[in-house]
PDB file of C-alpha atoms in Angstrom:
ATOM      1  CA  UNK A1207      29.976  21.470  17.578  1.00 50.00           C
ATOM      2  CA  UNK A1208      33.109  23.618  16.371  1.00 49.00           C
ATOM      3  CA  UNK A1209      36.603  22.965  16.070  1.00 50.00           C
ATOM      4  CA  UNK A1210      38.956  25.750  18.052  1.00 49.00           C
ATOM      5  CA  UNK A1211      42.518  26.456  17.916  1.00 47.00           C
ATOM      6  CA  UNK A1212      43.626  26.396  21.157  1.00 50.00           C
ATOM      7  CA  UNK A1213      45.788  28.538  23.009  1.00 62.00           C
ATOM      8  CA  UNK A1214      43.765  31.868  22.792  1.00 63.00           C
ATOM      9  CA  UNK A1215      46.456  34.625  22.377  1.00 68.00           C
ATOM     10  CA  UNK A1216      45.552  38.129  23.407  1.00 65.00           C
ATOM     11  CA  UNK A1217      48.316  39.810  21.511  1.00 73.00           C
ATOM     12  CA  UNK A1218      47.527  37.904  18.371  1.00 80.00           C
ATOM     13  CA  UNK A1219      44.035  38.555  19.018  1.00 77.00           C
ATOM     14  CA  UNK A1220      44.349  42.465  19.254  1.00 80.00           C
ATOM     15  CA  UNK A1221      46.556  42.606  15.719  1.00 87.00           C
ATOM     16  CA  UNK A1222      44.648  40.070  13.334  1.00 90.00           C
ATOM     17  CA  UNK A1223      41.393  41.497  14.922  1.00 90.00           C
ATOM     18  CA  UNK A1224      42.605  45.057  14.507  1.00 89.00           C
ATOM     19  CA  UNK A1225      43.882  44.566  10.983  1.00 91.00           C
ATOM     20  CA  UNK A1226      40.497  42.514  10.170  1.00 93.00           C
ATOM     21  CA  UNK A1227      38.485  45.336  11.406  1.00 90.00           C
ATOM     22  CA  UNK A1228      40.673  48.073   9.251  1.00 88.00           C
ATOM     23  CA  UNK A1229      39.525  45.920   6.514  1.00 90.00           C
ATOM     24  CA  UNK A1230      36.064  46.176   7.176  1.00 89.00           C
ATOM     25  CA  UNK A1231      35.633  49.727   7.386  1.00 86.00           C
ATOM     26  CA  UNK A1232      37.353  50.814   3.769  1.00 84.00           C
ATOM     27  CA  UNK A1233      34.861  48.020   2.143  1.00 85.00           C
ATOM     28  CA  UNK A1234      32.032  48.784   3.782  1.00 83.00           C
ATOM     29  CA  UNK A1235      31.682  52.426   5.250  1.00 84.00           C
ATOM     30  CA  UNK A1236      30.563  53.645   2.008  1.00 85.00           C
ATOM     31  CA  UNK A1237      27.445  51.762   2.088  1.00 80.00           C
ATOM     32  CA  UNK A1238      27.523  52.777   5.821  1.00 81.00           C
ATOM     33  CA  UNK A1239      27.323  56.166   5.534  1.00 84.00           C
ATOM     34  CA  UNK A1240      24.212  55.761   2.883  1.00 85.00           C
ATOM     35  CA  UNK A1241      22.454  53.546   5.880  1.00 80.00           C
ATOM     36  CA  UNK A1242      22.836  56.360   8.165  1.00 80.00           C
ATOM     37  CA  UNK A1243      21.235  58.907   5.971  1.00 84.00           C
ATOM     38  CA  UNK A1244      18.408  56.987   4.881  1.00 83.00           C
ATOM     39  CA  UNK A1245      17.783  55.738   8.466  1.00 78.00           C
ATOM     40  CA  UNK A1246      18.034  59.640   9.730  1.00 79.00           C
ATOM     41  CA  UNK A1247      16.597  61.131   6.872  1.00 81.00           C
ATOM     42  CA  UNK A1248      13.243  63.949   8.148  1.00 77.00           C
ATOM     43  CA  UNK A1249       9.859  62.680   7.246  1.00 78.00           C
ATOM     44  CA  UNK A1250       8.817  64.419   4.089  1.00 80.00           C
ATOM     45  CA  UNK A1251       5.809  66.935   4.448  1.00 79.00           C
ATOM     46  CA  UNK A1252       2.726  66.345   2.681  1.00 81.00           C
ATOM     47  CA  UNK A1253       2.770  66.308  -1.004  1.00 78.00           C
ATOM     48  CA  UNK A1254       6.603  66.095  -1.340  1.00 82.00           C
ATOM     49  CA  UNK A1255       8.884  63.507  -1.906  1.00 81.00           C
ATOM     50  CA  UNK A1256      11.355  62.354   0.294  1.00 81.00           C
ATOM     51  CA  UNK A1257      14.594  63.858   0.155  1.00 80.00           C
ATOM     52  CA  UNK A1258      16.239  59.695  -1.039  1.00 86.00           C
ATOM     53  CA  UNK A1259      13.686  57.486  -2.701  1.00 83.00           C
ATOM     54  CA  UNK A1260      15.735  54.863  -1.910  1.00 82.00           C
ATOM     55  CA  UNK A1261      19.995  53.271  -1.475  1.00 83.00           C
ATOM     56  CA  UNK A1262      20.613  53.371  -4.915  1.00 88.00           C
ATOM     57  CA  UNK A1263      19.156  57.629  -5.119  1.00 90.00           C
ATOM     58  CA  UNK A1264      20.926  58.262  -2.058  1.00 89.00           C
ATOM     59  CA  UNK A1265      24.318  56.826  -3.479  1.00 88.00           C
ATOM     60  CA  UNK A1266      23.676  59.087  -6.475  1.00 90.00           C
ATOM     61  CA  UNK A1267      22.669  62.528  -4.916  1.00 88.00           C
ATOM     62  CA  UNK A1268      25.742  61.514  -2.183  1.00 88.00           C
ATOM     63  CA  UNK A1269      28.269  61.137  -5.501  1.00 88.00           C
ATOM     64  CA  UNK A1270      27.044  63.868  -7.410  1.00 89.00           C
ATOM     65  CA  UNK A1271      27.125  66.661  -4.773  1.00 88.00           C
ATOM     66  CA  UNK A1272      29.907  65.643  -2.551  1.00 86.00           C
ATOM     67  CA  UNK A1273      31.856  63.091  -4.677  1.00 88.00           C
ATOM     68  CA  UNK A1274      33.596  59.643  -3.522  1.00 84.00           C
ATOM     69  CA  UNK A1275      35.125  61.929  -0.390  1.00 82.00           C
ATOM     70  CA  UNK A1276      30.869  61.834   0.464  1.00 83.00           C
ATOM     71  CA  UNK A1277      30.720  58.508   0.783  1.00 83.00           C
ATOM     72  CA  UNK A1278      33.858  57.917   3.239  1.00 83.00           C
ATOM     73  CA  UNK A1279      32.406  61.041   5.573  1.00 78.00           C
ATOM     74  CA  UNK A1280      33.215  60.584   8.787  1.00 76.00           C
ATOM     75  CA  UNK A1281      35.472  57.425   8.493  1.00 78.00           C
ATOM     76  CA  UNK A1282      38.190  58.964  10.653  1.00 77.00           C
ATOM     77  CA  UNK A1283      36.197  57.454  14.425  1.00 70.00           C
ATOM     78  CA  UNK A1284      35.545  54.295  13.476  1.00 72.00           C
ATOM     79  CA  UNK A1285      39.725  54.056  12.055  1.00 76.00           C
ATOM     80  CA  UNK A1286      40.228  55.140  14.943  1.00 74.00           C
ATOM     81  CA  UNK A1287      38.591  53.451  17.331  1.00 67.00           C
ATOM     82  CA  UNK A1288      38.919  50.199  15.159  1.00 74.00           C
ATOM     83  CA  UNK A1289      42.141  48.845  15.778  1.00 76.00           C
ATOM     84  CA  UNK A1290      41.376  48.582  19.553  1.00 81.00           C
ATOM     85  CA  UNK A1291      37.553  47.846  18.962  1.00 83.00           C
ATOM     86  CA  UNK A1292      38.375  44.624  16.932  1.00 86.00           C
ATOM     87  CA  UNK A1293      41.199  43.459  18.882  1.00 86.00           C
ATOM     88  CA  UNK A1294      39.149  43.402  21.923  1.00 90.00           C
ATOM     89  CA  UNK A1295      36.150  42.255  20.156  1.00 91.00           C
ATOM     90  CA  UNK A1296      38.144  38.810  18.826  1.00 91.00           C
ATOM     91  CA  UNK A1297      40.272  38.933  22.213  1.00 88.00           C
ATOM     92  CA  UNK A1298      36.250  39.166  24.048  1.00 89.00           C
ATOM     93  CA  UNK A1299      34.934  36.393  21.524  1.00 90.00           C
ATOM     94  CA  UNK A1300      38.372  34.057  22.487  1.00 84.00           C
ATOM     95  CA  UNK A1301      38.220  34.674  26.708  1.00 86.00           C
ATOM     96  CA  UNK A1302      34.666  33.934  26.312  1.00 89.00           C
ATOM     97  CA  UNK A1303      35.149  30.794  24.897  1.00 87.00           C
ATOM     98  CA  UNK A1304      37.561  30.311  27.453  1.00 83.00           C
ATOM     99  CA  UNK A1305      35.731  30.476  30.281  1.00 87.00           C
ATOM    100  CA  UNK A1306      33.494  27.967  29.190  1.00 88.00           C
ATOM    101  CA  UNK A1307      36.141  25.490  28.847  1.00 82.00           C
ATOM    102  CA  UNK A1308      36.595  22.883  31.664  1.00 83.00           C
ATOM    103  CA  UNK A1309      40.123  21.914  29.839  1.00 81.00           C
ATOM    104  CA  UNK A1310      42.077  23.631  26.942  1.00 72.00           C
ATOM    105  CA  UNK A1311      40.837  21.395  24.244  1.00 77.00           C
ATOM    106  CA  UNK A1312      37.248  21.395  25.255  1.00 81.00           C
ATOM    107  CA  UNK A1313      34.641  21.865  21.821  1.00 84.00           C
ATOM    108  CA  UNK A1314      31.958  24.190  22.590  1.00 87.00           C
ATOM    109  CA  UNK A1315      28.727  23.586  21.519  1.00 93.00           C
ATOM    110  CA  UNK A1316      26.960  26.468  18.867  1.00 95.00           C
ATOM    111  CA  UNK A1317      24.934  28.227  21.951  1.00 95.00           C
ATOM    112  CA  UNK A1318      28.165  28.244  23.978  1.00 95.00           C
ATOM    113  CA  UNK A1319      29.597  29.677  21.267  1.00 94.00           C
ATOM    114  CA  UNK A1320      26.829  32.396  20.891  1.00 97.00           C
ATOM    115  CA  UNK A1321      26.847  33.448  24.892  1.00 96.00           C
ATOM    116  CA  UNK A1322      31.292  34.072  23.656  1.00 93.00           C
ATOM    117  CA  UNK A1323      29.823  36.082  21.126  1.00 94.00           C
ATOM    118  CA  UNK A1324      27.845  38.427  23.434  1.00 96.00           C
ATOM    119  CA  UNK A1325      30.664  38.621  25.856  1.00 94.00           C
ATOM    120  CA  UNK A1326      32.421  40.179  22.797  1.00 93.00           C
ATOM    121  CA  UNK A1327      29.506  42.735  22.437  1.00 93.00           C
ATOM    122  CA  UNK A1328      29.821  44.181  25.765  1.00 92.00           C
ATOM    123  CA  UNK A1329      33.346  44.509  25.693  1.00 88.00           C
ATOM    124  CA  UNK A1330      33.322  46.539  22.163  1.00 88.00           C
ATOM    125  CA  UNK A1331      30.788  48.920  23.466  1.00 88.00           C
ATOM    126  CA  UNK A1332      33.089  51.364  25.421  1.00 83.00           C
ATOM    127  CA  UNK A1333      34.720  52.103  22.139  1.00 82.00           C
ATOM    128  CA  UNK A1334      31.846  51.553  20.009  1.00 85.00           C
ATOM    129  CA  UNK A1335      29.484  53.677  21.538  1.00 89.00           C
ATOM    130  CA  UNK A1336      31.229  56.831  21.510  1.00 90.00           C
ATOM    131  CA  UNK A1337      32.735  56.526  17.801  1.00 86.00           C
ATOM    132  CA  UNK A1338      28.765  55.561  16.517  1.00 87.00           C
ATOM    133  CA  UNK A1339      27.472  58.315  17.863  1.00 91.00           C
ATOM    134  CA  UNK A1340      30.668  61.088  15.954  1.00 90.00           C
ATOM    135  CA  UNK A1341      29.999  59.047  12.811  1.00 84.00           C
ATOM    136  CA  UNK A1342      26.336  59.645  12.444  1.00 87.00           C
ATOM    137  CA  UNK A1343      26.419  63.606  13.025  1.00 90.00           C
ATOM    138  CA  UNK A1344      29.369  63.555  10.380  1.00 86.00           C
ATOM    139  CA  UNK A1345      27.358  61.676   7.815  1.00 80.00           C
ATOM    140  CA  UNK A1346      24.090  63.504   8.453  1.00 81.00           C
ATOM    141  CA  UNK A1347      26.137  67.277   8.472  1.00 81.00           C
ATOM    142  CA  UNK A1348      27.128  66.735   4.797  1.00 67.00           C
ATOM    143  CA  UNK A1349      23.931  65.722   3.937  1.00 65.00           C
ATOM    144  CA  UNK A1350      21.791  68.560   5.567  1.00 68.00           C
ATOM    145  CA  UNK A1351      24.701  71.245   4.197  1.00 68.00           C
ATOM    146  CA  UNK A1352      25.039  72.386   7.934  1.00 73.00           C
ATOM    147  CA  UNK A1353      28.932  72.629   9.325  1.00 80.00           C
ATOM    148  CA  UNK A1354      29.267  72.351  12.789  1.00 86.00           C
ATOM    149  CA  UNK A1355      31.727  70.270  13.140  1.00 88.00           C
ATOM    150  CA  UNK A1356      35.227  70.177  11.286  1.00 86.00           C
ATOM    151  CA  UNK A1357      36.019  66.701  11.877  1.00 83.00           C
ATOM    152  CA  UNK A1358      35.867  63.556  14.133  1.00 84.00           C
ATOM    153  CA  UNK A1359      38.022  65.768  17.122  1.00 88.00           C
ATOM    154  CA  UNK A1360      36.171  68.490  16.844  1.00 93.00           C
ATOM    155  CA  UNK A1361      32.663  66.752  17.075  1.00 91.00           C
ATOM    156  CA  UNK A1362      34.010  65.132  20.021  1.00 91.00           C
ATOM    157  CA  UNK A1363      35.486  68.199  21.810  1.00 94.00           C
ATOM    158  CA  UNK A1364      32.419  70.163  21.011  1.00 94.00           C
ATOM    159  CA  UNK A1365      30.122  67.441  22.497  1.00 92.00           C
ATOM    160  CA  UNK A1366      32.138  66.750  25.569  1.00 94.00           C
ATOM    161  CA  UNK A1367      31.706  71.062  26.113  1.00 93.00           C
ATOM    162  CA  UNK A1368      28.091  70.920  25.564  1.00 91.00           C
ATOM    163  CA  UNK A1369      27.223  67.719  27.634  1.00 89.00           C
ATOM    164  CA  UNK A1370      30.539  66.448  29.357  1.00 93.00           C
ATOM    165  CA  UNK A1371      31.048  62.847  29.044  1.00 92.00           C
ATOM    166  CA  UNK A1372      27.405  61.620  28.474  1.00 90.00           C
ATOM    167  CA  UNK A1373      27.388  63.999  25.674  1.00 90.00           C
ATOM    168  CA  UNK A1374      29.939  61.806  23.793  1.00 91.00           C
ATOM    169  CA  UNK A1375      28.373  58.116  25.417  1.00 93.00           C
ATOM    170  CA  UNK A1376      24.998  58.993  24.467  1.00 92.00           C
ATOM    171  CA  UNK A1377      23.486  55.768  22.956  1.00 90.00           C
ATOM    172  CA  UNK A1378      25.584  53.069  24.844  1.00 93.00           C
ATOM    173  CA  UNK A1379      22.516  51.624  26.017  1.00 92.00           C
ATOM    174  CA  UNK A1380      21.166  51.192  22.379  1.00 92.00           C
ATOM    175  CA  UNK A1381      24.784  50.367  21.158  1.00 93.00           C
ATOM    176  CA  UNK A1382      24.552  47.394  23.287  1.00 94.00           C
ATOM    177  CA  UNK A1383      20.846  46.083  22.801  1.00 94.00           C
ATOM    178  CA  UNK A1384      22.468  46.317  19.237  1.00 94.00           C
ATOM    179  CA  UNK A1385      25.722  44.657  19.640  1.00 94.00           C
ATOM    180  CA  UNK A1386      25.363  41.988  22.543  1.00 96.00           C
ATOM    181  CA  UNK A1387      22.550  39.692  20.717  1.00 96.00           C
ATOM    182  CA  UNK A1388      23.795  40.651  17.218  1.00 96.00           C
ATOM    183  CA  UNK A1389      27.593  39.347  18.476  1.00 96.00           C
ATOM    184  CA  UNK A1390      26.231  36.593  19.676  1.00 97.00           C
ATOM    185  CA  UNK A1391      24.930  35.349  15.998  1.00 97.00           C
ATOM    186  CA  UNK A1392      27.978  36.984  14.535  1.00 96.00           C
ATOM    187  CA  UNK A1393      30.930  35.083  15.704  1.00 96.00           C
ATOM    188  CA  UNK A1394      28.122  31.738  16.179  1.00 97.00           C
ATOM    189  CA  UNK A1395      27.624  31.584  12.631  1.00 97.00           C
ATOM    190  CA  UNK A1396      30.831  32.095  10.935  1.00 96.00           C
ATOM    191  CA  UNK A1397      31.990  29.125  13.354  1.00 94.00           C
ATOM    192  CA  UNK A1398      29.185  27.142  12.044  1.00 96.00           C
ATOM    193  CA  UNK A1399      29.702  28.344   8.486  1.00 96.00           C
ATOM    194  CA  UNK A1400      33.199  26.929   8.580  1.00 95.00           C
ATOM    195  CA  UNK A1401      32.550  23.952   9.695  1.00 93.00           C
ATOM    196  CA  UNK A1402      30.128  23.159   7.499  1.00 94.00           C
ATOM    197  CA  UNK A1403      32.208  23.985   3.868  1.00 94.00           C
ATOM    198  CA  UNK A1404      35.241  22.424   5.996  1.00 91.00           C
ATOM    199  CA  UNK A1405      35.857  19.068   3.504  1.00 88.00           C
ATOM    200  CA  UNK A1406      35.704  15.981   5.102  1.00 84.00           C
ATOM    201  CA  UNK A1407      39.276  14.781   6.636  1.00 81.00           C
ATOM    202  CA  UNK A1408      40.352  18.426   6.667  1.00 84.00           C
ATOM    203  CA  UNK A1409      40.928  21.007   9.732  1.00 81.00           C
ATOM    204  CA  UNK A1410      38.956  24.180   9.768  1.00 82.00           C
ATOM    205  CA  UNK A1411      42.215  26.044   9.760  1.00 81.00           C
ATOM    206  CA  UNK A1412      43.090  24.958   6.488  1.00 83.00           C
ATOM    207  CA  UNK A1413      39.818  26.653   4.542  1.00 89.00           C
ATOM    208  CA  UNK A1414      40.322  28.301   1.757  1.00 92.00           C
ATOM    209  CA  UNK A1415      40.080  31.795   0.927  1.00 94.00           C
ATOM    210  CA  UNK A1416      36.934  31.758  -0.788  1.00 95.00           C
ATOM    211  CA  UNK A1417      35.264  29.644   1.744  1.00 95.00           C
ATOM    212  CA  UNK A1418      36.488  31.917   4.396  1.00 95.00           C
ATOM    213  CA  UNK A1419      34.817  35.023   2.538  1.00 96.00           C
ATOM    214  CA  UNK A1420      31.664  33.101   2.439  1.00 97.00           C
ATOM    215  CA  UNK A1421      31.808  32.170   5.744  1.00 97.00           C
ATOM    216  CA  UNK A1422      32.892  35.755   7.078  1.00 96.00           C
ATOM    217  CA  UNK A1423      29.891  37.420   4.530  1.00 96.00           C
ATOM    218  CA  UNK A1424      26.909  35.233   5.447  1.00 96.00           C
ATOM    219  CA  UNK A1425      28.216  36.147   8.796  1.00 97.00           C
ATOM    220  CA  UNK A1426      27.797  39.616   8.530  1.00 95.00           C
ATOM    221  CA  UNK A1427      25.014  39.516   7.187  1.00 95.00           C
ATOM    222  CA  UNK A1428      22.898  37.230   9.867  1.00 96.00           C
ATOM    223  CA  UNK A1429      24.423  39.564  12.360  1.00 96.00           C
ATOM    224  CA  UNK A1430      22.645  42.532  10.886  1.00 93.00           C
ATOM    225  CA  UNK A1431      19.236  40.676  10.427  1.00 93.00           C
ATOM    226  CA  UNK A1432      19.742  40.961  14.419  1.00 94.00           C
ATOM    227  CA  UNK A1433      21.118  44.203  14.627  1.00 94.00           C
ATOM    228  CA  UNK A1434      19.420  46.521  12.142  1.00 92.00           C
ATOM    229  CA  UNK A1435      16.009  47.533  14.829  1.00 92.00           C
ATOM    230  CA  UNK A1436      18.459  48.872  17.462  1.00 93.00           C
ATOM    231  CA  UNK A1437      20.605  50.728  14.705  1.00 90.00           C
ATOM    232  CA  UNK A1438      17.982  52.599  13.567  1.00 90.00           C
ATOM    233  CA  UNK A1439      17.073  53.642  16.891  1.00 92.00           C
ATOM    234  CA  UNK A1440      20.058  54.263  17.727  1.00 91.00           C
ATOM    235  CA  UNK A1441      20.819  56.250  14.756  1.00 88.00           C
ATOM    236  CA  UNK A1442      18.026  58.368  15.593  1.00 90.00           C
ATOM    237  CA  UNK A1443      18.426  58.817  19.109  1.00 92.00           C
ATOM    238  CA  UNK A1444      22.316  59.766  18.590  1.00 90.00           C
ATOM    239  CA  UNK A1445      21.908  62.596  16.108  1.00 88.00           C
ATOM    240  CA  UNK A1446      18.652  63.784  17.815  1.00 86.00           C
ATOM    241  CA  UNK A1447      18.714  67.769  19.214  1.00 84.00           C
ATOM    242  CA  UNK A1448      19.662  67.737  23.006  1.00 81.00           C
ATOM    243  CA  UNK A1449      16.311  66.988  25.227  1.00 80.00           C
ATOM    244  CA  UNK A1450      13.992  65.491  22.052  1.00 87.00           C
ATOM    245  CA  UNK A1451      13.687  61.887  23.441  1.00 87.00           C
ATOM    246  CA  UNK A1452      13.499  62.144  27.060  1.00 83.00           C
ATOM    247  CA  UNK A1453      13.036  58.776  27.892  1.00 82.00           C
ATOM    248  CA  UNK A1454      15.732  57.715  25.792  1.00 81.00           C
ATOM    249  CA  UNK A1455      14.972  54.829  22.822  1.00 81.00           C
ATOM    250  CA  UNK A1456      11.381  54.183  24.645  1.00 89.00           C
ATOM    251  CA  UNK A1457      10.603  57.588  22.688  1.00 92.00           C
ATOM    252  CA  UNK A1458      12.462  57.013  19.641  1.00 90.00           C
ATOM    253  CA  UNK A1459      10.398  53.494  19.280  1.00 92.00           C
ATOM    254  CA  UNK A1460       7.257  55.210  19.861  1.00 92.00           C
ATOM    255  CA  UNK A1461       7.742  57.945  17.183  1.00 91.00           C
ATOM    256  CA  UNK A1462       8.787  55.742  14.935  1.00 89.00           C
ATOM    257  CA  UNK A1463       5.969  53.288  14.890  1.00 91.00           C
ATOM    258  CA  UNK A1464       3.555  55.938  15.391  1.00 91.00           C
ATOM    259  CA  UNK A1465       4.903  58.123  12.809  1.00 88.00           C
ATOM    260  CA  UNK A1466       6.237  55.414  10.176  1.00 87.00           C
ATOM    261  CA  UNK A1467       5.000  52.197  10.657  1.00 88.00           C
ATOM    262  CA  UNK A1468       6.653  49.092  12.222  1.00 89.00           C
ATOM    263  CA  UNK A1469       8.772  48.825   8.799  1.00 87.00           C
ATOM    264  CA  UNK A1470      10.613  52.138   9.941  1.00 86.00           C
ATOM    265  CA  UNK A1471      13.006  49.649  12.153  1.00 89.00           C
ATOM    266  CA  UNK A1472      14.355  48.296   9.002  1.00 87.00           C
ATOM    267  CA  UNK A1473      14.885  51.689   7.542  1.00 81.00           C
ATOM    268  CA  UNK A1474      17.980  51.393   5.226  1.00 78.00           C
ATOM    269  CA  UNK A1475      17.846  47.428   5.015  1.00 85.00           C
ATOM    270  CA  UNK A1476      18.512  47.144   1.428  1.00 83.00           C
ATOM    271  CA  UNK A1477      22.540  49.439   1.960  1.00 76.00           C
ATOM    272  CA  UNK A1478      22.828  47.240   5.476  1.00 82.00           C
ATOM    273  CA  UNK A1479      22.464  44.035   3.667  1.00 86.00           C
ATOM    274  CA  UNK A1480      25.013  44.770   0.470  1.00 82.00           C
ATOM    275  CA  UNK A1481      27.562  46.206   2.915  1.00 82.00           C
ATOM    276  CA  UNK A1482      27.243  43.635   5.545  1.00 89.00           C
ATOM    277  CA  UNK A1483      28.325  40.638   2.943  1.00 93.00           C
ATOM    278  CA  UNK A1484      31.725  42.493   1.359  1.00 92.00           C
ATOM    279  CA  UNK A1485      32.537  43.835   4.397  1.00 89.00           C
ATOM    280  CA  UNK A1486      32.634  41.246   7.378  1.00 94.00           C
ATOM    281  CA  UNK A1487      34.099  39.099   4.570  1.00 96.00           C
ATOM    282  CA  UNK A1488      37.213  41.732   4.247  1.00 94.00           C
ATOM    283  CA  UNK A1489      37.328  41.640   7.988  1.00 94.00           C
ATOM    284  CA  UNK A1490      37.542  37.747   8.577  1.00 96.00           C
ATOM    285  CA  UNK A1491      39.552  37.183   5.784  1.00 95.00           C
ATOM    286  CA  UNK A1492      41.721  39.858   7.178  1.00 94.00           C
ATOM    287  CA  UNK A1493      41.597  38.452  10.385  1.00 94.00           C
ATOM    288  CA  UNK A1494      42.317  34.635   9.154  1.00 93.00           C
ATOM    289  CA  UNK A1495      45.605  35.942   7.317  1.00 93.00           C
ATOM    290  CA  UNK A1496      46.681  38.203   9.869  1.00 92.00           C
ATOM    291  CA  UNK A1497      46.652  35.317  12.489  1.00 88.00           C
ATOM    292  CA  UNK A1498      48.440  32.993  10.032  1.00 88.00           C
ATOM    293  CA  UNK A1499      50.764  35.380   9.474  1.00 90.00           C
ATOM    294  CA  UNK A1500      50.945  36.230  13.643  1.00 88.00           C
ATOM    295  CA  UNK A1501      51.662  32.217  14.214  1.00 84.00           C
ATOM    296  CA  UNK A1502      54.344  31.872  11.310  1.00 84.00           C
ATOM    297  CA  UNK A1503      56.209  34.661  13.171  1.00 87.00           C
ATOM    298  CA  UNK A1504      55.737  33.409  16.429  1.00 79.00           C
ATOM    299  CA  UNK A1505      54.705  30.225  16.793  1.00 72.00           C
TER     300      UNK A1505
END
């Protein structure tokens, strides 16, 4: 069972999990942007080659033709939508625990603390959705040479005119088969993580800064063993022409696998997995000082 710092507070919450999450997208959105391409990359015709062999060829075609500006395409949503996403991802993480408790300084056991970790998931979705589905068509323009859109405003005005709101919301259902069960194991594991490297006669709050980037990392990265499947669907299904998958990722899973094999779900594995430790380390760390900070201010 895990140690918790009791009271949960909402403001602190929404600023060390906003600053945490800022920290998480300049360490890890170049690697993000090379996951996208990879996992939305066309299926070569017969006899040619693919247009990336691989995450290290796509980082090298990305640097050489569009520079380090290439690999931060389309970094302007997820800043954006960040802050807030963050906050209320921490704040949904906290209330969830919360409303397990029976009394304030309840412990929760590790699957209690994995049904907090969902909650979180559903609340980030609103802003997640929407800011997934602007990022992809930014990273995949550059790649294709097309311009259609000028930035993250423009995608978004010129999807809400061609399909009004579900235009913009297209893959929420994906975003959450992604997010609620990969939450879950997110916020479950770090709590585990630092309780286990916590030494004996200490409190968890007291770990130390490379213990909490080990925890955070090996956090991120047991998220995205859950998560990766529904990315790539959803990756595919939100930069998909208007009208190609009817019934929605039932279609996108069926192409797929017909078309690519079962291993096409973990299309883009090897960029997901040296993103995921550097950059949900950033973002814990982040959020660990931030709170510090937040309770030596106010206390």
């Amino acid at each position: 069972m895990a140690e918790q710092p009791q009271p949960i507070s909402p403001v602190k919450n929404f600023f060390a999990g906003g600053f945490g999450g800022v920290c998480l997208v300049f360490v890890g959105h170049p690697l993000d942007t090379i996951k996208v391409r990879l996992q939305t990359q066309p299926k070569p015709q017969p006899g040619q080659a693919p247009l990336y062999s691989g995450t290290l060829d796509c980082f090298k075609k990305t640097l050489v033709k569009e520079g380090v500006r290439g690999l931060y395409r389309g970094m302007a949503a997820p800043i954006v939508g960040v802050t807030p996403m963050y906050a209320i991802c921490f704040f949904g993480f906290g209330l969830g625990k919360r409303l397990q408790q029976r009394k304030p300084d309840d412990v929760l056991t590790y699957p209690q603390l994995f049904a907090a970790g969902m909650l979180s998931g559903v609340f980030t979705t609103a802003i997640m959705a929407p800011g997934e589905r602007i990022k992809c068509l930014l990273q995949i323009q550059a790649a294709t040479g097309e311009t259609k859109y000028s930035g993250s405003l423009d995608c978004a005005k010129q999807l809400y005119r061609e399909a009004g709101i579900r235009g913009v919301y297209k893959g929420t259902v994906l975003t959450l088969m992604r997010d609620v069960p990969a939450s879950g194991m997110y916020f479950m594991t770090y709590e585990w993580l630092k309780n286990i490297l916590t030494p004996e006669g200490k409190s968890v709050r007291d770990l130390s800064v490379p213990r909490i980037l080990f925890a955070g990392g090996l956090a991120g990265i047991f998220n995205w063993v859950v998560a990766i499947p529904p990315d790539v669907l959803k990756s595919r299904f939100q930069t998909a022409p208007p009208g190609k998958y009817a019934n929605g990722f039932r279609d996108v899973l069926r192409e797929l696998i017909r078309e690519e094999g079962i291993a096409s779900l973990y299309k883009g594995f090897t960029a997901v997995m040296i993103r995921a430790f550097p950059a949900n380390a950033a973002c814990f760390l982040g959020f660990e000082v931030a709170m510090k900070f937040l309770n030596w201010i106010a206390p």
